[in-house]
Coordinates of C-alpha atoms in Angstrom, one line a residue:
M1303 CA 14.8 -9.8 0.7
R1304 CA 12.4 -9.1 4.1
I1305 CA 12.5 -12.5 5.7
D1306 CA 9.3 -13.5 8.9
R1307 CA 10.4 -15.4 11.7
K1308 CA 9.5 -18.7 10.5
R1309 CA 11.8 -18.5 7.1
A1310 CA 14.3 -17.0 9.3
G1311 CA 14.5 -20.8 11.4
Y1312 CA 14.2 -22.6 8.1
L1313 CA 16.5 -20.6 6.4
E1314 CA 19.5 -20.5 9.3
G1315 CA 19.0 -24.2 9.6
V1316 CA 19.6 -25.6 6.0
V1317 CA 21.9 -23.5 4.8
S1318 CA 23.9 -24.4 8.2
I1319 CA 23.5 -27.8 7.1
V1320 CA 24.4 -27.5 3.7
V1321 CA 27.8 -25.7 4.9
N1322 CA 28.4 -27.7 7.5
T1323 CA 28.2 -31.0 4.5
A1324 CA 30.7 -28.8 2.8
L1325 CA 33.3 -28.2 5.4
F1326 CA 33.0 -32.0 6.5
V1327 CA 34.0 -33.1 2.6
V1328 CA 36.9 -31.0 2.5
K1329 CA 38.0 -31.5 6.0
Y1330 CA 37.5 -35.1 5.7
Y1331 CA 39.3 -35.6 2.3
Y1332 CA 42.1 -33.6 3.3
G1333 CA 42.3 -35.3 6.8
V1334 CA 42.8 -38.5 5.0
L1335 CA 44.7 -37.3 2.4
F1336 CA 47.5 -36.3 5.4
N1337 CA 46.6 -39.3 7.6
S1338 CA 45.7 -37.0 10.2
I1339 CA 43.4 -38.6 12.7
A1340 CA 42.8 -35.2 14.4
V1341 CA 42.0 -33.5 11.1
I1342 CA 39.1 -36.4 10.6
A1343 CA 37.6 -36.4 13.6
D1344 CA 37.2 -32.6 13.2
S1345 CA 35.3 -32.6 10.4
V1346 CA 32.8 -35.1 12.1
H1347 CA 32.2 -33.0 14.8
T1348 CA 31.4 -30.2 11.9
L1349 CA 29.1 -32.8 10.0
S1350 CA 27.7 -33.1 14.1
D1351 CA 26.8 -29.6 14.0
S1352 CA 24.1 -30.9 11.1
L1353 CA 22.4 -32.4 13.8
T1354 CA 21.4 -29.4 16.2
S1355 CA 20.6 -27.1 12.5
A1356 CA 18.3 -29.6 11.8
V1357 CA 16.9 -29.7 15.2
V1358 CA 16.4 -25.8 15.2
V1359 CA 14.0 -26.7 11.2
V1360 CA 12.0 -29.2 13.3
G1361 CA 11.6 -26.8 16.5
F1362 CA 10.3 -24.4 14.1
R1363 CA 8.0 -26.7 11.7
V1364 CA 6.2 -27.7 15.0
A1365 CA 6.0 -24.4 16.5
Y1366 CA 4.2 -22.9 13.3
T1367 CA 1.8 -25.7 13.3
K1368 CA -2.0 -24.3 13.7
P1369 CA -3.3 -24.3 17.2
D1370 CA -5.6 -27.6 17.8
E1371 CA -7.8 -29.1 20.3
E1372 CA -5.1 -30.5 22.5
H1373 CA -3.5 -27.3 21.3
P1374 CA -5.3 -23.8 21.6
F1375 CA -2.7 -21.5 21.5
G1376 CA -0.7 -23.2 19.3
H1377 CA 2.6 -25.0 19.3
G1378 CA 4.9 -22.4 19.8
R1379 CA 6.9 -23.3 22.6
A1380 CA 7.9 -26.6 20.5
E1381 CA 11.1 -23.5 20.3
E1382 CA 12.0 -23.7 23.3
V1383 CA 12.0 -27.4 23.3
A1384 CA 14.2 -27.2 20.6
A1385 CA 16.5 -25.3 22.4
I1386 CA 16.8 -27.0 25.3
I1387 CA 18.2 -30.2 22.9
I1388 CA 20.4 -27.7 21.7
G1389 CA 21.8 -26.5 24.9
V1390 CA 22.5 -30.2 26.1
L1391 CA 24.0 -30.7 22.8
L1392 CA 26.8 -27.9 23.7
C1393 CA 27.1 -29.0 26.7
V1394 CA 28.1 -32.5 25.1
V1395 CA 30.3 -31.0 23.0
G1396 CA 31.7 -28.7 25.8
Y1397 CA 32.2 -31.8 27.6
E1398 CA 33.9 -33.9 24.5
F1399 CA 35.9 -31.3 23.9
A1400 CA 37.6 -30.9 27.4
V1401 CA 38.2 -34.3 27.7
S1402 CA 39.9 -34.3 24.5
S1403 CA 42.0 -30.9 25.5
Y1404 CA 43.1 -33.0 28.4
D1405 CA 44.2 -35.9 27.2
R1406 CA 46.4 -33.8 24.9
L1407 CA 48.0 -31.9 27.9
V1408 CA 48.4 -35.2 29.5
S1409 CA 49.7 -37.1 26.8
R1410 CA 52.0 -34.1 25.1
E1411 CA 50.7 -35.2 22.2
T1412 CA 51.9 -33.3 19.0
L1413 CA 50.5 -33.7 15.5
V1414 CA 52.4 -33.9 12.2
Y1415 CA 53.2 -30.3 10.6
S1416 CA 51.3 -29.3 7.3
L1417 CA 50.9 -25.7 6.2
T1418 CA 47.9 -27.0 3.4
L1419 CA 46.5 -28.5 6.7
V1420 CA 46.7 -25.1 8.9
L1421 CA 45.2 -23.3 5.8
V1422 CA 42.5 -25.3 5.2
L1423 CA 41.7 -25.6 9.3
L1424 CA 41.9 -21.7 8.9
V1425 CA 39.3 -21.3 6.1
S1426 CA 37.4 -23.4 7.5
A1427 CA 37.2 -21.9 11.2
A1428 CA 36.9 -18.7 9.4
V1429 CA 33.6 -20.0 7.4
K1430 CA 31.9 -21.3 10.3
E1431 CA 32.5 -17.9 12.5
A1432 CA 30.7 -16.4 9.4
L1433 CA 28.3 -18.7 9.7
A1434 CA 27.8 -18.4 13.8
M1435 CA 27.9 -14.8 13.2
W1436 CA 24.8 -14.2 10.6
A1437 CA 22.8 -16.8 12.9
F1438 CA 23.5 -14.7 16.2
R1439 CA 22.0 -11.6 14.2
L1440 CA 19.3 -13.4 13.0
G1441 CA 18.6 -15.0 16.8
E1442 CA 18.8 -11.8 17.9
K1443 CA 16.4 -9.9 15.2
F1444 CA 13.7 -12.9 16.1
N1445 CA 14.5 -13.4 19.7
S1446 CA 15.3 -16.7 18.7
E1447 CA 16.9 -19.2 21.6
S1448 CA 17.3 -22.1 19.5
I1449 CA 18.4 -19.8 16.6
K1450 CA 21.2 -18.4 18.8
G1451 CA 21.8 -21.8 20.3
D1452 CA 22.8 -23.2 17.0
A1453 CA 25.1 -19.9 16.1
W1454 CA 26.9 -21.0 19.7
H1455 CA 27.3 -24.6 17.8
H1456 CA 29.2 -22.8 14.6
R1457 CA 31.5 -21.1 17.2
S1458 CA 32.6 -24.2 19.0
D1459 CA 32.9 -25.7 16.1
A1460 CA 34.6 -22.5 14.5
I1461 CA 36.8 -22.5 17.9
A1462 CA 37.9 -25.8 18.0
T1463 CA 39.2 -26.0 14.5
G1464 CA 41.4 -23.1 15.2
L1465 CA 42.7 -25.2 18.2
L1466 CA 43.5 -28.2 15.9
A1467 CA 45.1 -25.7 13.2
L1468 CA 47.4 -23.7 16.4
A1469 CA 47.8 -27.1 17.5
I1470 CA 49.8 -28.2 13.8
L1471 CA 51.6 -25.2 13.1
T1472 CA 53.1 -25.4 17.0
A1473 CA 53.5 -29.4 16.3
G1474 CA 57.1 -30.3 18.2
G1475 CA 57.5 -26.7 19.4
T1476 CA 58.3 -25.1 23.1
Y1477 CA 54.5 -24.0 23.1
W1478 CA 52.9 -27.5 22.4
W1479 CA 50.4 -27.0 25.4
V1480 CA 48.9 -23.8 24.5
D1481 CA 46.6 -25.5 22.3
G1482 CA 45.1 -27.6 25.2
V1483 CA 45.4 -24.9 27.9
M1484 CA 43.0 -22.7 25.7
G1485 CA 40.6 -25.9 25.0
L1486 CA 40.1 -26.1 28.4
V1487 CA 38.8 -22.7 28.9
V1488 CA 37.0 -22.5 25.7
S1489 CA 35.4 -26.5 27.0
A1490 CA 34.3 -24.5 30.0
F1491 CA 32.7 -21.4 28.3
I1492 CA 30.8 -23.5 26.2
V1493 CA 29.1 -25.9 28.9
V1494 CA 28.0 -22.7 30.6
T1495 CA 27.1 -21.2 27.5
G1496 CA 24.9 -24.3 26.6
G1497 CA 23.2 -24.3 30.2
K1498 CA 22.3 -20.2 30.0
I1499 CA 20.7 -21.9 26.8
V1500 CA 18.9 -24.5 28.9
L1501 CA 17.9 -22.7 31.6
D1502 CA 16.3 -19.4 29.7
A1503 CA 14.3 -22.1 27.6
S1504 CA 12.8 -24.1 30.7
S1505 CA 12.0 -21.0 32.1
V1506 CA 9.6 -19.7 29.3
L1507 CA 8.7 -23.6 29.3
L1508 CA 7.7 -23.2 33.5
G1509 CA 5.5 -19.8 32.6
R1510 CA 8.3 -16.8 33.3
A1511 CA 6.7 -13.7 34.4
P1512 CA 7.1 -10.6 32.6
S1513 CA 9.3 -8.3 33.0
R1514 CA 8.9 -4.9 34.6
E1515 CA 9.2 -3.1 31.3
E1516 CA 6.5 -5.8 29.8
V1517 CA 4.1 -4.7 33.0
E1518 CA 4.7 -1.0 32.4
E1519 CA 4.1 -1.1 28.5
I1520 CA 0.8 -2.9 29.3
V1521 CA -0.5 -0.8 32.0
S1522 CA 0.4 2.4 29.6
V1523 CA -1.9 0.7 26.8
V1524 CA -4.7 -0.2 28.9
K1525 CA -4.5 3.2 30.7
K1526 CA -5.3 5.2 27.5
V1527 CA -8.3 3.1 26.5
S1528 CA -10.3 5.7 28.4
P1529 CA -9.6 7.8 31.8
K1530 CA -12.5 6.0 33.7
V1531 CA -9.8 2.6 34.2
Q1532 CA -8.6 3.7 37.4
S1533 CA -5.8 0.8 37.9
V1534 CA -4.8 -2.4 36.5
H1535 CA -4.0 -5.3 38.4
H1536 CA -2.7 -9.3 38.1
I1537 CA -1.3 -8.8 35.1
H1538 CA -0.2 -12.4 33.1
V1539 CA 1.2 -13.1 30.1
H1540 CA 2.0 -16.7 28.9
K1541 CA 4.1 -16.8 25.4
Y1542 CA 3.5 -19.5 22.9
G1543 CA 6.4 -18.6 20.3
E1544 CA 5.2 -15.5 18.3
H1545 CA 1.5 -16.1 20.2
T1546 CA 0.8 -14.1 23.7
E1547 CA -1.9 -14.7 26.0
V1548 CA -2.4 -12.2 28.3
T1549 CA -4.8 -11.9 31.2
L1550 CA -5.3 -8.7 33.5
H1551 CA -7.7 -7.0 35.9
V1552 CA -8.9 -3.9 35.8
H1553 CA -11.1 -1.3 38.7
L1554 CA -13.6 0.3 37.1
P1555 CA -15.9 2.7 38.6
D1556 CA -18.9 1.1 40.7
D1557 CA -22.0 3.4 39.1
M1558 CA -20.8 1.9 35.3
S1559 CA -23.2 -0.2 33.9
L1560 CA -22.4 -3.8 33.1
S1561 CA -22.4 -2.6 28.8
E1562 CA -20.2 0.0 29.2
A1563 CA -18.1 -2.1 31.9
H1564 CA -18.0 -4.8 29.3
E1565 CA -17.6 -2.3 26.2
I1566 CA -14.2 -0.9 27.7
A1567 CA -13.1 -4.5 28.6
T1568 CA -13.6 -5.1 24.4
L1569 CA -11.9 -2.1 23.9
I1570 CA -8.5 -2.9 26.0
E1571 CA -8.4 -6.3 24.4
D1572 CA -8.9 -5.3 20.6
V1573 CA -5.9 -2.1 21.7
L1574 CA -4.0 -4.9 22.8
R1575 CA -4.2 -7.1 20.1
K1576 CA -3.9 -4.0 17.9
E1577 CA -0.4 -2.0 19.3
L1578 CA 1.1 -4.9 21.4
G1579 CA -0.1 -8.3 19.1
Y1580 CA -1.6 -9.7 22.4
E1581 CA -5.0 -11.7 23.1
A1582 CA -5.8 -10.3 26.4
T1583 CA -8.8 -11.3 28.5
V1584 CA -9.6 -8.9 30.7
H1585 CA -11.4 -9.2 34.0
V1586 CA -13.4 -5.9 35.3
E1587 CA -13.4 -5.4 38.9
P1588 CA -16.0 -2.2 40.9
A1589 CA -13.8 0.1 42.4
S1590 CA -14.9 -0.7 45.7
A1591 CA -12.5 -3.9 45.5
K1592 CA -9.9 -1.9 45.3
R1593 CA -10.5 -0.1 48.7
L1594 CA -11.8 -3.1 50.4
K1595 CA -8.9 -4.6 49.8
N1596 CA -6.7 -1.6 50.5
H1597 CA -8.5 -1.8 53.9
A1598 CA -7.8 -5.1 54.7
D1599 CA -4.3 -5.2 54.0

C-alpha cells in the first residue's frame, strides 16, 4: 500500500506508541517479577519514547492544517518545530544516559544475573532497533527530520536496553566496567545526534538558503521555457513543509512588449509548478539592467 507524507507521519507515530507501550508492559512485568529496579527504570524509559512519537503525530497534524489569514503559506514548518522538540528530548536522554553510566562506573554497580531477563531485554532491543530502521527509512523517503529524530529515540532505547542486558550478563564478572564505558560513548553520540537535529531544523526555520543543486535545477527549468530568457538571478526558496515558495528575477530583451514579458513570466511560474511543485513569483527586468549592473560592478 502506498502512503503519502502525512499518512507516513501518523503511521510512524501511532505504531511507535503502540510498540513502546507493549514493550513497557512486558519489561515492567519482568522487572517487578525479578525485583530489578534497573529493568523497571528501562521500561519507563521505553514508555517515555511514546512522548516523542506523540510529538511527531501532533507536528504532522499541525503541519497539514490548511492555510489561514495569519499563515497564508500553511503550517508546514510545524514539523521543524516538532523536530526541535524531539532533538532537545534526545539530548536530555543522552545526558541522563551519561549520568547513569557514570554512576554505574563509580559505584561499581553489578546486577543480579538472570538469563530470562537477558532474553527479555535482548528481544526488546531487537524490536526497538527494527522500529528504528523502519522509521529511518520513512524519514529518508519523505525527507522528515521529525521522523528521523524519533528513529534516533528508538535506537537510543535499543542501545540502552542492550547495554542493560550486557550488564546483567556480565554481573559479578571481570568486565563489569564494559557497560558503563560503552554507555558513556553512546551517550556522547546521542547528544551529538540530538544537537544536529536541532541545528538542522532551526536552520530551516531561520530560512536556510537553497543548495547549489536546487538553484541549478531551477535555472535549468526556467531557461528551457524560452530562449529569450537571458539570465536568472536573485533566487530565493522558502519551504513550508511540502509547500515551497520561490521568487526569482529574469532578464528579458529590452524591446519586448510588456504583455509578452508577462506571458513568459506566467509560463515560467506554470512550468516550475508542474515540474518541481514550486509556487513561483517571477520579477522581470530588461537586459540593459543586467549590463548596467555589470558595468557598475
